[in-house]
Amino acid sequence: MEQTSAAQCPMHEVRRIPNDGTPLCPSPTFAIWREEGAATPLEYSDGHQGLIINRYELAKMILEDKRFSQTPARMPAHHGEELTAQYGLSSGSDLDLGNVLGLDGEQHARIRRTILNRYSVRSARGYEADMKAIVAQQLKHLLAQPTPVDLTKHYAQPISAAGHVRVLGIPEQFRQEYSQLFVGESTTDEKVEFIRRVIAVKKDCLAEDVLSDLLRSDLLVPEIEGLSLSLFVSGRDSVAYMIATCMTALLNNPDQLKALRDDPTLIMGGMEEFMRVGAMFLTLFPRTATEDLELGGVRISAGQSVSVSPVAANHDPAQFPDPDKFDLSRDAFGHVGFGHGIHGCVGQQVARVEIREGVMQLIQGIPTLYLVHAEQNEPGPFAHPVATYEAGEVIVGWN
Amino acid sequence: MKITVDRDACIGAGQCALVAGAVFDQDDEGLVVLLNVSPGEDMHAFVHKAAKLCPASAIAVED
Ligand code: HEM
Ligand code: SF4
């Protein structure tokens, strides 16, 4: 086995996440790095060096390995752009106790356990009728718009926000403010203040939803607030991103669109292919090695930061033959578009239902849908705190 | 085929219920429950797939 297949760059060039790719067409640099080694040195936004993991096999090994910690939080932000604290991460406050993605071991398990029930496959099935209705209503709204129209703004984002609010159980009177604060811009303080107001009201009207479960649980107040902050932030733009990106993929590839219209059952496996080729995360949240170790031929030293790249791993030809080909009928299960391991996405089963409904009702409801322009077909700036792609405008029309 | 699941290891990602819903489900805690300890031939491929996808290695299969 090769030793230290973390490729060392000959000229000590500084390697940052390449920004010349798009959600559906990753930067060719990832393939070059992947061929050089399973891991490549990466410079983080605070100037320290770590590793980016480009190969599928090593990606999964790291995500399953308990010798990596979620702390300290170090974000590989895109070069030249400021990190903002607006995500409420690494705020150094009590609320960190509930920030699932920043926790290890027992505390992580304790927090995560309180929300699993509402996001299980079984629960997701239970939301199907509600999600169908949310999507149907939004489709009506879309059809009432003059064309050309932006799918992201008039369809994907409202569906994402409404689905999220439904599962979380954010009371009716707060919904508009939720969208303003969490889909739009706001500070962590404003978000936390909002969460406290929501919780104060919710306490007196517990129901069958995530917030009610949290309030019934034995979690401490800062844990509840911190977890709520993570949850309020989490699904807010990712589902919207995926609906926009799935639609861009289909409209870019008319043969795949036709195949899906002809055989709607393709969506079940096809969903995994969407998640594979359209992965939103260029890197996951960095992990830090807690001891010296060697994995898959790569030596990683204690204290070193490691960032798994779902975009790179999902295009590893060793796992997915002809990886750049978008093919809804391929077996794409096992992709890491939702991450993997104990921090794997909690909301993934619910997200699948929302995305599936969003895509299927749209392609079946508007048979003549065509693409005018998708911003995401050109490279654009990443979103933060870890580098993720943005949905961008997806301008469509119909006859 | 004999299947065992480790509920202490399960992290509730639901990969198993996603690919082999006739054999695995998630209970009220979101943790894996086995619906069928030794499912028929037609399910074997799906069960193996679930075991392979499980991020917590919580599913053991004996043929
Ligand atoms: C298509 C939509 C979504 C995508 C692409 C996505 C992606 C991801 C990824 C890649 C991770 C792992 C991050 C890491 O390991 O560094 C993650 C974790 C997480 N996601 Fe999602 N997500 C989506 C929707 C949702 C939704 C709807 C929720 C609902 C609240 C959600 C809640 C979470 C939470 C709480 C975690 C942290 C889990 C933990 O640390 O144990 N996500 N997500
Ligand atoms: S795939 Fe594994 S971790 Fe996920 S629910 Fe099934 S048994 Fe649990």
Short mmCIF file of C-alpha atoms and ligand atoms in Angstrom, two decimals:
data_model
loop_
_atom_site.label_atom_id
_atom_site.label_comp_id
_atom_site.label_asym_id
_atom_site.label_seq_id
_atom_site.Cartn_x
_atom_site.Cartn_y
_atom_site.Cartn_z
CA MET A 1 0.00 0.00 0.00
CA GLU A 2 1.27 3.51 -0.75
CA GLN A 3 2.51 5.30 2.30
CA THR A 4 1.28 8.82 2.97
CA SER A 5 -0.77 9.15 -0.14
CA ALA A 6 -1.57 12.65 1.02
CA ALA A 7 -0.10 14.27 -2.04
CA GLN A 8 2.50 16.85 -1.19
CA CYS A 9 2.44 19.70 -3.62
CA PRO A 10 5.82 20.11 -5.26
CA MET A 11 6.02 23.88 -5.11
CA HIS A 12 4.37 24.18 -1.72
CA GLU A 13 1.60 25.89 -3.59
CA VAL A 14 -1.30 26.80 -1.36
CA ARG A 15 -4.24 24.60 -2.11
CA ARG A 16 -7.70 25.85 -1.47
CA ILE A 17 -11.04 24.45 -2.53
CA PRO A 18 -11.22 24.96 -6.29
CA ASN A 19 -13.91 27.40 -7.35
CA ASP A 20 -14.13 26.70 -11.06
CA GLY A 21 -16.79 23.98 -10.78
CA THR A 22 -20.57 24.05 -10.67
CA PRO A 23 -23.00 21.88 -8.68
CA LEU A 24 -23.50 19.54 -11.64
CA CYS A 25 -20.02 19.75 -13.08
CA PRO A 26 -17.30 19.64 -10.41
CA SER A 27 -13.97 21.34 -10.83
CA PRO A 28 -11.53 19.12 -12.77
CA THR A 29 -9.07 19.81 -9.97
CA PHE A 30 -10.86 17.27 -7.76
CA ALA A 31 -10.12 14.49 -10.27
CA ILE A 32 -6.46 15.55 -10.45
CA TRP A 33 -6.15 15.56 -6.68
CA ARG A 34 -7.95 12.22 -6.41
CA GLU A 35 -5.49 10.63 -8.79
CA GLU A 36 -2.54 12.10 -6.90
CA GLY A 37 -3.67 10.70 -3.59
CA ALA A 38 -6.55 9.86 -1.31
CA ALA A 39 -5.88 13.10 0.56
CA THR A 40 -4.44 16.48 -0.43
CA PRO A 41 -3.13 19.34 1.72
CA LEU A 42 -5.70 22.08 2.09
CA GLU A 43 -5.32 25.56 3.49
CA TYR A 44 -8.11 26.68 5.80
CA SER A 45 -9.47 30.17 6.07
CA ASP A 46 -7.53 30.81 9.29
CA GLY A 47 -4.31 29.95 7.46
CA HIS A 48 -3.59 26.55 9.01
CA GLN A 49 -3.09 23.50 6.85
CA GLY A 50 -5.11 20.31 6.91
CA LEU A 51 -6.20 17.64 4.48
CA ILE A 52 -9.02 17.36 1.99
CA ILE A 53 -10.18 13.80 1.31
CA ASN A 54 -10.92 13.10 -2.34
CA ARG A 55 -11.42 9.34 -2.52
CA TYR A 56 -14.65 7.59 -1.60
CA GLU A 57 -13.17 4.75 0.38
CA LEU A 58 -11.08 6.94 2.66
CA ALA A 59 -13.97 9.39 3.02
CA LYS A 60 -16.18 6.68 4.48
CA MET A 61 -13.40 5.30 6.69
CA ILE A 62 -12.87 8.70 8.25
CA LEU A 63 -16.55 9.36 8.77
CA GLU A 64 -16.91 6.01 10.57
CA ASP A 65 -13.82 6.47 12.73
CA LYS A 66 -14.32 7.58 16.33
CA ARG A 67 -10.77 8.91 16.57
CA PHE A 68 -11.87 12.11 14.86
CA SER A 69 -13.45 14.97 16.77
CA GLN A 70 -15.82 17.71 15.64
CA THR A 71 -13.81 20.22 17.65
CA PRO A 72 -12.22 22.67 17.28
CA ALA A 73 -14.55 24.09 14.63
CA ARG A 74 -12.40 25.16 11.70
CA MET A 75 -14.04 26.24 8.52
CA PRO A 76 -12.41 25.86 5.13
CA ALA A 77 -14.10 28.97 3.84
CA HIS A 78 -13.60 29.95 0.27
CA HIS A 79 -10.47 32.00 -0.33
CA GLY A 80 -10.86 35.73 0.06
CA GLU A 81 -14.23 35.64 1.73
CA GLU A 82 -14.93 36.41 5.35
CA LEU A 83 -16.24 33.80 7.69
CA THR A 84 -19.35 34.96 9.39
CA ALA A 85 -20.66 33.88 12.74
CA GLN A 86 -24.17 34.03 11.40
CA TYR A 87 -24.60 30.27 11.51
CA GLY A 88 -24.34 30.27 15.27
CA LEU A 89 -21.48 27.80 15.12
CA SER A 90 -18.50 27.95 17.45
CA SER A 91 -20.06 30.87 19.23
CA GLY A 92 -18.35 29.78 22.44
CA SER A 93 -21.64 29.98 24.31
CA ASP A 94 -23.81 27.57 26.29
CA LEU A 95 -25.75 26.95 23.13
CA ASP A 96 -22.80 24.92 21.80
CA LEU A 97 -24.09 22.17 24.11
CA GLY A 98 -26.88 21.56 21.64
CA ASN A 99 -25.06 22.14 18.36
CA VAL A 100 -25.14 18.51 17.15
CA LEU A 101 -22.56 18.96 14.44
CA GLY A 102 -20.05 20.33 16.92
CA LEU A 103 -20.35 17.51 19.46
CA ASP A 104 -18.65 14.17 20.04
CA GLY A 105 -19.45 10.96 21.88
CA GLU A 106 -22.07 10.76 24.59
CA GLN A 107 -23.18 14.38 24.45
CA HIS A 108 -23.69 14.08 20.70
CA ALA A 109 -25.68 10.88 21.11
CA ARG A 110 -27.80 12.43 23.87
CA ILE A 111 -28.72 15.41 21.71
CA ARG A 112 -29.22 13.52 18.47
CA ARG A 113 -31.43 10.89 20.10
CA THR A 114 -34.10 13.43 20.99
CA ILE A 115 -34.87 14.20 17.36
CA LEU A 116 -34.40 10.89 15.55
CA ASN A 117 -38.01 9.83 15.89
CA ARG A 118 -39.43 12.72 13.86
CA TYR A 119 -36.95 12.20 11.04
CA SER A 120 -37.16 8.42 10.66
CA VAL A 121 -38.26 6.70 7.45
CA ARG A 122 -41.56 5.91 9.17
CA SER A 123 -42.17 9.52 10.18
CA ALA A 124 -41.17 10.73 6.75
CA ARG A 125 -43.85 8.48 5.28
CA GLY A 126 -46.32 10.07 7.66
CA TYR A 127 -45.52 13.55 6.34
CA GLU A 128 -46.11 12.58 2.72
CA ALA A 129 -49.69 13.86 2.53
CA ASP A 130 -48.73 17.20 4.09
CA MET A 131 -45.74 17.60 1.80
CA LYS A 132 -47.86 16.78 -1.24
CA ALA A 133 -50.29 19.51 -0.24
CA ILE A 134 -47.52 22.05 0.41
CA VAL A 135 -46.03 21.36 -3.02
CA ALA A 136 -49.39 21.42 -4.79
CA GLN A 137 -50.15 24.81 -3.31
CA GLN A 138 -46.76 26.15 -4.33
CA LEU A 139 -47.18 24.80 -7.86
CA LYS A 140 -50.41 26.77 -8.12
CA HIS A 141 -48.55 29.88 -7.02
CA LEU A 142 -45.83 29.23 -9.59
CA LEU A 143 -48.32 28.76 -12.41
CA ALA A 144 -49.89 32.10 -11.55
CA GLN A 145 -46.58 33.93 -12.13
CA PRO A 146 -45.77 35.63 -15.41
CA THR A 147 -43.00 33.75 -17.25
CA PRO A 148 -40.08 33.51 -17.35
CA VAL A 149 -39.95 32.92 -13.62
CA ASP A 150 -37.32 31.97 -11.03
CA LEU A 151 -38.03 28.45 -9.76
CA THR A 152 -35.75 28.85 -6.78
CA LYS A 153 -37.58 31.85 -5.40
CA HIS A 154 -41.14 30.97 -6.35
CA TYR A 155 -41.05 27.22 -5.87
CA ALA A 156 -38.01 25.59 -4.25
CA GLN A 157 -37.45 28.00 -1.35
CA PRO A 158 -41.07 28.28 -0.21
CA ILE A 159 -41.49 24.48 -0.31
CA SER A 160 -38.30 24.01 1.67
CA ALA A 161 -39.32 26.55 4.32
CA ALA A 162 -42.90 25.25 4.62
CA GLY A 163 -41.80 21.61 4.91
CA HIS A 164 -39.21 22.49 7.51
CA VAL A 165 -41.60 24.55 9.58
CA ARG A 166 -44.18 21.75 9.45
CA VAL A 167 -41.82 19.07 10.79
CA LEU A 168 -40.25 21.32 13.41
CA GLY A 169 -43.66 22.56 14.57
CA ILE A 170 -42.99 26.29 14.43
CA PRO A 171 -46.37 27.90 15.30
CA GLU A 172 -48.31 29.63 12.54
CA GLN A 173 -47.79 33.18 13.84
CA PHE A 174 -43.98 32.83 13.60
CA ARG A 175 -43.74 31.38 10.13
CA GLN A 176 -43.28 34.53 8.19
CA GLU A 177 -40.66 35.78 10.62
CA TYR A 178 -38.91 32.42 10.40
CA SER A 179 -38.53 32.85 6.66
CA GLN A 180 -37.33 36.44 7.06
CA LEU A 181 -34.69 35.54 9.64
CA PHE A 182 -33.53 32.16 8.38
CA VAL A 183 -34.00 32.32 4.62
CA GLY A 184 -32.94 35.96 4.61
CA GLU A 185 -30.03 37.44 6.54
CA SER A 186 -29.84 37.92 10.30
CA THR A 187 -27.37 37.78 13.19
CA THR A 188 -27.03 34.89 15.61
CA ASP A 189 -28.38 37.08 18.39
CA GLU A 190 -31.52 37.82 16.40
CA LYS A 191 -31.95 34.14 15.63
CA VAL A 192 -31.54 33.10 19.26
CA GLU A 193 -33.92 35.79 20.45
CA PHE A 194 -36.48 34.51 17.92
CA ILE A 195 -36.01 30.91 19.07
CA ARG A 196 -36.62 31.94 22.69
CA ARG A 197 -39.88 33.61 21.71
CA VAL A 198 -40.99 30.58 19.71
CA ILE A 199 -40.19 28.25 22.60
CA ALA A 200 -42.08 30.43 25.09
CA VAL A 201 -45.23 30.07 23.00
CA LYS A 202 -44.68 26.46 22.06
CA LYS A 203 -44.45 25.37 25.72
CA ASP A 204 -48.17 25.90 26.09
CA CYS A 205 -49.26 24.11 22.94
CA LEU A 206 -47.22 20.93 22.67
CA ALA A 207 -48.09 18.75 19.70
CA GLU A 208 -46.61 16.01 17.54
CA ASP A 209 -43.48 17.68 16.22
CA VAL A 210 -39.76 18.18 16.84
CA LEU A 211 -39.99 21.26 19.05
CA SER A 212 -42.58 19.58 21.26
CA ASP A 213 -40.33 16.53 21.61
CA LEU A 214 -37.47 18.78 22.68
CA LEU A 215 -39.60 20.52 25.26
CA ARG A 216 -40.85 17.18 26.63
CA SER A 217 -37.31 15.79 26.80
CA ASP A 218 -34.82 16.05 29.67
CA LEU A 219 -32.54 18.38 27.71
CA LEU A 220 -31.32 21.51 29.50
CA VAL A 221 -32.51 24.91 28.31
CA PRO A 222 -29.27 25.84 26.51
CA GLU A 223 -29.25 22.41 24.88
CA ILE A 224 -32.78 22.93 23.60
CA GLU A 225 -31.94 26.39 22.33
CA GLY A 226 -28.68 25.28 20.74
CA LEU A 227 -30.27 22.29 19.05
CA SER A 228 -33.16 24.45 17.85
CA LEU A 229 -30.64 26.84 16.34
CA SER A 230 -28.91 23.98 14.49
CA LEU A 231 -32.24 22.65 13.29
CA PHE A 232 -33.72 25.99 12.29
CA VAL A 233 -30.62 26.65 10.19
CA SER A 234 -30.10 23.12 8.77
CA GLY A 235 -32.84 22.32 6.33
CA ARG A 236 -33.63 25.88 5.39
CA ASP A 237 -31.70 26.18 2.15
CA SER A 238 -30.44 22.66 1.46
CA VAL A 239 -33.79 21.24 0.37
CA ALA A 240 -34.37 24.33 -1.78
CA TYR A 241 -30.89 23.93 -3.25
CA MET A 242 -31.60 20.29 -4.09
CA ILE A 243 -34.97 20.96 -5.76
CA ALA A 244 -33.38 23.72 -7.85
CA THR A 245 -30.40 21.52 -8.70
CA CYS A 246 -32.49 18.43 -9.56
CA MET A 247 -34.55 20.57 -11.92
CA THR A 248 -31.46 22.08 -13.51
CA ALA A 249 -30.04 18.58 -13.99
CA LEU A 250 -33.25 17.40 -15.65
CA LEU A 251 -33.62 20.46 -17.85
CA ASN A 252 -29.96 20.19 -18.90
CA ASN A 253 -30.54 16.52 -19.79
CA PRO A 254 -33.81 16.16 -21.70
CA ASP A 255 -33.33 12.40 -22.14
CA GLN A 256 -33.30 11.93 -18.35
CA LEU A 257 -36.29 14.23 -17.95
CA LYS A 258 -38.22 12.22 -20.52
CA ALA A 259 -37.23 8.94 -18.86
CA LEU A 260 -38.52 10.19 -15.50
CA ARG A 261 -41.78 11.46 -16.99
CA ASP A 262 -42.30 8.14 -18.76
CA ASP A 263 -41.52 6.10 -15.66
CA PRO A 264 -42.11 7.98 -12.40
CA THR A 265 -40.92 4.98 -10.37
CA LEU A 266 -37.41 5.92 -11.52
CA ILE A 267 -37.47 8.62 -8.85
CA MET A 268 -36.90 6.17 -6.00
CA GLY A 269 -33.37 5.21 -7.04
CA GLY A 270 -33.05 8.39 -9.07
CA MET A 271 -33.20 10.43 -5.87
CA GLU A 272 -29.87 8.93 -4.86
CA GLU A 273 -28.40 9.83 -8.24
CA PHE A 274 -29.58 13.42 -7.80
CA MET A 275 -27.89 13.49 -4.40
CA ARG A 276 -24.73 11.99 -5.85
CA VAL A 277 -24.22 14.28 -8.83
CA GLY A 278 -25.72 17.34 -7.18
CA ALA A 279 -23.97 17.14 -3.78
CA MET A 280 -24.19 20.51 -2.11
CA PHE A 281 -21.19 20.22 0.20
CA LEU A 282 -17.75 20.72 -1.34
CA THR A 283 -16.45 19.71 2.06
CA LEU A 284 -18.14 18.54 5.20
CA PHE A 285 -17.38 20.18 8.52
CA PRO A 286 -13.71 19.60 9.32
CA ARG A 287 -12.81 16.82 11.75
CA THR A 288 -9.69 16.84 13.92
CA ALA A 289 -7.64 13.69 14.57
CA THR A 290 -7.41 13.04 18.31
CA GLU A 291 -4.34 10.79 17.94
CA ASP A 292 -1.72 9.87 15.36
CA LEU A 293 -3.22 7.36 13.00
CA GLU A 294 -2.98 5.77 9.62
CA LEU A 295 -6.01 5.13 7.46
CA GLY A 296 -6.08 3.78 3.94
CA GLY A 297 -2.35 4.44 3.61
CA VAL A 298 -2.60 8.06 4.70
CA ARG A 299 -0.84 9.17 7.85
CA ILE A 300 -2.77 11.71 9.86
CA SER A 301 -1.26 13.27 12.95
CA ALA A 302 -2.96 14.22 16.19
CA GLY A 303 -4.45 17.69 15.90
CA GLN A 304 -4.57 17.68 12.12
CA SER A 305 -7.78 18.89 10.46
CA VAL A 306 -9.39 16.71 7.86
CA SER A 307 -12.19 17.69 5.48
CA VAL A 308 -14.10 15.05 3.57
CA SER A 309 -15.31 16.23 0.19
CA PRO A 310 -18.69 14.74 -0.81
CA VAL A 311 -18.32 16.35 -4.23
CA ALA A 312 -15.01 14.56 -4.79
CA ALA A 313 -16.06 11.25 -3.19
CA ASN A 314 -19.32 11.09 -5.14
CA HIS A 315 -17.34 11.38 -8.37
CA ASP A 316 -14.78 8.72 -7.50
CA PRO A 317 -14.73 6.33 -10.48
CA ALA A 318 -13.58 3.52 -8.18
CA GLN A 319 -17.05 3.65 -6.57
CA PHE A 320 -19.25 5.11 -9.30
CA PRO A 321 -18.19 4.09 -12.82
CA ASP A 322 -18.32 6.89 -15.40
CA PRO A 323 -18.90 9.29 -12.49
CA ASP A 324 -19.59 12.43 -14.48
CA LYS A 325 -22.49 10.80 -16.25
CA PHE A 326 -25.88 11.74 -14.78
CA ASP A 327 -27.95 8.58 -15.05
CA LEU A 328 -31.14 8.22 -13.01
CA SER A 329 -31.18 4.47 -13.51
CA ARG A 330 -27.77 3.81 -11.95
CA ASP A 331 -27.27 2.43 -8.44
CA ALA A 332 -26.11 5.53 -6.59
CA PHE A 333 -26.91 4.30 -3.07
CA GLY A 334 -24.01 4.81 -0.72
CA HIS A 335 -23.23 8.34 -1.99
CA VAL A 336 -22.12 10.75 0.72
CA GLY A 337 -24.28 13.70 -0.33
CA PHE A 338 -25.91 13.57 3.12
CA GLY A 339 -22.60 12.87 4.83
CA HIS A 340 -22.09 9.50 6.52
CA GLY A 341 -21.50 8.03 9.97
CA ILE A 342 -22.78 9.31 13.28
CA HIS A 343 -23.14 12.86 11.99
CA GLY A 344 -24.88 11.76 8.80
CA CYS A 345 -27.79 14.03 7.99
CA VAL A 346 -30.65 13.64 10.45
CA GLY A 347 -33.14 15.18 8.05
CA GLN A 348 -32.35 13.06 5.02
CA GLN A 349 -35.50 10.93 4.94
CA VAL A 350 -37.74 13.96 5.24
CA ALA A 351 -35.61 15.81 2.68
CA ARG A 352 -36.07 12.93 0.25
CA VAL A 353 -39.86 13.21 0.50
CA GLU A 354 -39.81 16.99 0.00
CA ILE A 355 -37.44 16.86 -2.96
CA ARG A 356 -39.27 13.97 -4.57
CA GLU A 357 -42.63 15.73 -4.34
CA GLY A 358 -41.14 19.01 -5.49
CA VAL A 359 -39.59 17.47 -8.59
CA MET A 360 -42.36 15.06 -9.57
CA GLN A 361 -45.28 17.47 -9.24
CA LEU A 362 -43.41 20.06 -11.26
CA ILE A 363 -42.44 17.84 -14.18
CA GLN A 364 -45.85 16.22 -14.28
CA GLY A 365 -47.77 19.45 -13.74
CA ILE A 366 -45.93 21.48 -16.41
CA PRO A 367 -45.28 19.22 -19.41
CA THR A 368 -43.78 22.02 -21.53
CA LEU A 369 -41.37 23.32 -18.88
CA TYR A 370 -38.11 24.63 -20.35
CA LEU A 371 -34.95 26.23 -19.01
CA VAL A 372 -34.18 29.83 -19.83
CA HIS A 373 -31.14 30.27 -17.63
CA ALA A 374 -29.70 28.62 -14.53
CA GLU A 375 -27.11 30.64 -12.62
CA GLN A 376 -25.71 27.42 -11.24
CA ASN A 377 -24.62 26.28 -14.69
CA GLU A 378 -21.76 28.81 -14.27
CA PRO A 379 -19.27 28.80 -11.37
CA GLY A 380 -20.39 31.06 -8.54
CA PRO A 381 -19.31 31.97 -5.01
CA PHE A 382 -19.78 29.34 -2.31
CA ALA A 383 -22.03 29.69 0.69
CA HIS A 384 -20.70 29.23 4.22
CA PRO A 385 -19.65 28.21 6.84
CA VAL A 386 -18.22 25.17 5.08
CA ALA A 387 -18.04 25.55 1.33
CA THR A 388 -21.40 24.63 -0.17
CA TYR A 389 -22.92 25.37 -3.54
CA GLU A 390 -25.82 27.75 -3.83
CA ALA A 391 -29.05 27.11 -5.73
CA GLY A 392 -28.91 30.40 -7.64
CA GLU A 393 -31.71 31.55 -9.92
CA VAL A 394 -33.23 28.87 -12.12
CA ILE A 395 -35.24 30.78 -14.67
CA VAL A 396 -37.85 28.70 -16.51
CA GLY A 397 -40.76 29.16 -18.84
CA TRP A 398 -43.57 27.01 -20.29
CA ASN A 399 -45.98 27.12 -23.19
CA MET B 1 -30.47 -15.99 6.07
CA LYS B 2 -30.32 -14.80 9.67
CA ILE B 3 -30.25 -11.11 10.55
CA THR B 4 -29.36 -9.44 13.82
CA VAL B 5 -29.44 -5.75 14.59
CA ASP B 6 -27.58 -3.84 17.28
CA ARG B 7 -29.86 -1.12 18.58
CA ASP B 8 -27.16 0.31 20.80
CA ALA B 9 -24.97 0.94 17.77
CA CYS B 10 -27.81 2.20 15.54
CA ILE B 11 -27.71 5.92 14.89
CA GLY B 12 -31.08 6.09 13.18
CA ALA B 13 -29.97 7.13 9.75
CA GLY B 14 -32.63 4.91 8.23
CA GLN B 15 -30.56 3.60 5.36
CA CYS B 16 -31.84 0.10 6.13
CA ALA B 17 -35.52 1.06 6.07
CA LEU B 18 -34.88 2.99 2.88
CA VAL B 19 -33.49 0.08 0.88
CA ALA B 20 -35.22 -2.87 2.59
CA GLY B 21 -38.40 -1.51 4.13
CA ALA B 22 -39.98 -4.96 4.26
CA VAL B 23 -37.29 -6.15 6.66
CA PHE B 24 -36.22 -3.06 8.61
CA ASP B 25 -38.22 -0.27 10.16
CA GLN B 26 -37.50 2.48 12.66
CA ASP B 27 -39.39 2.61 15.93
CA ASP B 28 -40.59 5.60 17.95
CA GLU B 29 -37.04 6.37 18.99
CA GLY B 30 -35.94 6.33 15.36
CA LEU B 31 -33.89 3.19 15.99
CA VAL B 32 -33.82 0.11 13.84
CA VAL B 33 -36.37 -2.66 14.37
CA LEU B 34 -36.28 -5.96 12.59
CA LEU B 35 -39.58 -6.86 10.97
CA ASN B 36 -38.45 -10.20 9.66
CA VAL B 37 -35.54 -12.22 11.11
CA SER B 38 -35.15 -14.51 8.12
CA PRO B 39 -36.72 -12.99 5.03
CA GLY B 40 -37.27 -14.83 1.76
CA GLU B 41 -34.81 -15.20 -1.09
CA ASP B 42 -36.20 -12.19 -2.95
CA MET B 43 -35.15 -9.87 -0.13
CA HIS B 44 -31.59 -11.13 0.32
CA ALA B 45 -29.92 -8.66 -2.03
CA PHE B 46 -31.70 -5.76 -0.33
CA VAL B 47 -30.74 -6.97 3.13
CA HIS B 48 -27.08 -7.21 2.14
CA LYS B 49 -27.29 -3.75 0.68
CA ALA B 50 -28.77 -2.39 3.91
CA ALA B 51 -26.02 -4.02 5.96
CA LYS B 52 -23.40 -2.51 3.69
CA LEU B 53 -24.94 0.98 3.72
CA CYS B 54 -25.46 1.10 7.48
CA PRO B 55 -23.05 3.74 8.77
CA ALA B 56 -22.95 2.22 12.24
CA SER B 57 -22.33 -1.43 11.24
CA ALA B 58 -25.44 -2.20 13.26
CA ILE B 59 -26.72 -4.93 10.96
CA ALA B 60 -25.20 -8.41 10.87
CA VAL B 61 -26.24 -10.95 8.25
CA GLU B 62 -25.50 -14.66 8.17
CA ASP B 63 -26.35 -16.51 4.98
C1 HEM C 1 -31.14 18.05 0.57
C2 HEM C 1 -31.13 18.51 1.78
C3 HEM C 1 -30.01 18.29 2.77
C4 HEM C 1 -28.67 18.07 2.55
C5 HEM C 1 -27.93 18.00 1.22
C6 HEM C 1 -28.06 17.89 3.86
C7 HEM C 1 -26.73 17.59 4.05
C8 HEM C 1 -26.16 17.30 5.26
C9 HEM C 1 -24.80 16.86 5.44
C10 HEM C 1 -23.79 16.66 4.32
C11 HEM C 1 -24.59 16.66 6.77
C12 HEM C 1 -23.31 16.16 7.43
C13 HEM C 1 -22.37 17.27 7.76
C14 HEM C 1 -21.05 16.77 8.29
O1 HEM C 1 -20.91 15.59 8.61
O2 HEM C 1 -20.09 17.57 8.36
C15 HEM C 1 -25.83 16.98 7.43
C16 HEM C 1 -26.01 16.92 8.80
C17 HEM C 1 -27.18 17.34 9.42
N1 HEM C 1 -28.37 17.69 8.80
FE1 HEM C 1 -28.72 17.76 6.82
N2 HEM C 1 -29.01 18.03 4.83
C18 HEM C 1 -30.22 18.27 4.22
C19 HEM C 1 -31.44 18.45 4.83
C20 HEM C 1 -31.62 18.50 6.18
C21 HEM C 1 -32.90 18.71 6.82
C22 HEM C 1 -34.25 18.87 6.13
C23 HEM C 1 -32.65 18.72 8.15
C24 HEM C 1 -33.72 18.90 9.19
C25 HEM C 1 -33.57 19.51 10.30
C26 HEM C 1 -31.23 18.51 8.36
C27 HEM C 1 -30.58 18.44 9.58
C28 HEM C 1 -29.27 18.03 9.77
C29 HEM C 1 -28.64 17.91 11.08
C30 HEM C 1 -29.28 18.20 12.42
C31 HEM C 1 -27.32 17.46 10.86
C32 HEM C 1 -26.25 17.17 11.92
C33 HEM C 1 -26.34 15.76 12.39
C34 HEM C 1 -25.30 15.40 13.44
O3 HEM C 1 -24.32 16.13 13.61
O4 HEM C 1 -25.48 14.36 14.11
N3 HEM C 1 -30.64 18.37 7.14
N4 HEM C 1 -26.77 17.36 6.50
S1 SF4 C 2 -28.97 1.90 8.65
FE1 SF4 C 2 -27.94 1.24 10.53
S2 SF4 C 2 -27.82 3.07 11.77
FE2 SF4 C 2 -29.29 3.48 10.16
S3 SF4 C 2 -31.28 2.99 11.06
FE3 SF4 C 2 -30.58 1.18 10.00
S4 SF4 C 2 -29.48 0.04 11.57
FE4 SF4 C 2 -29.71 2.08 12.37
#
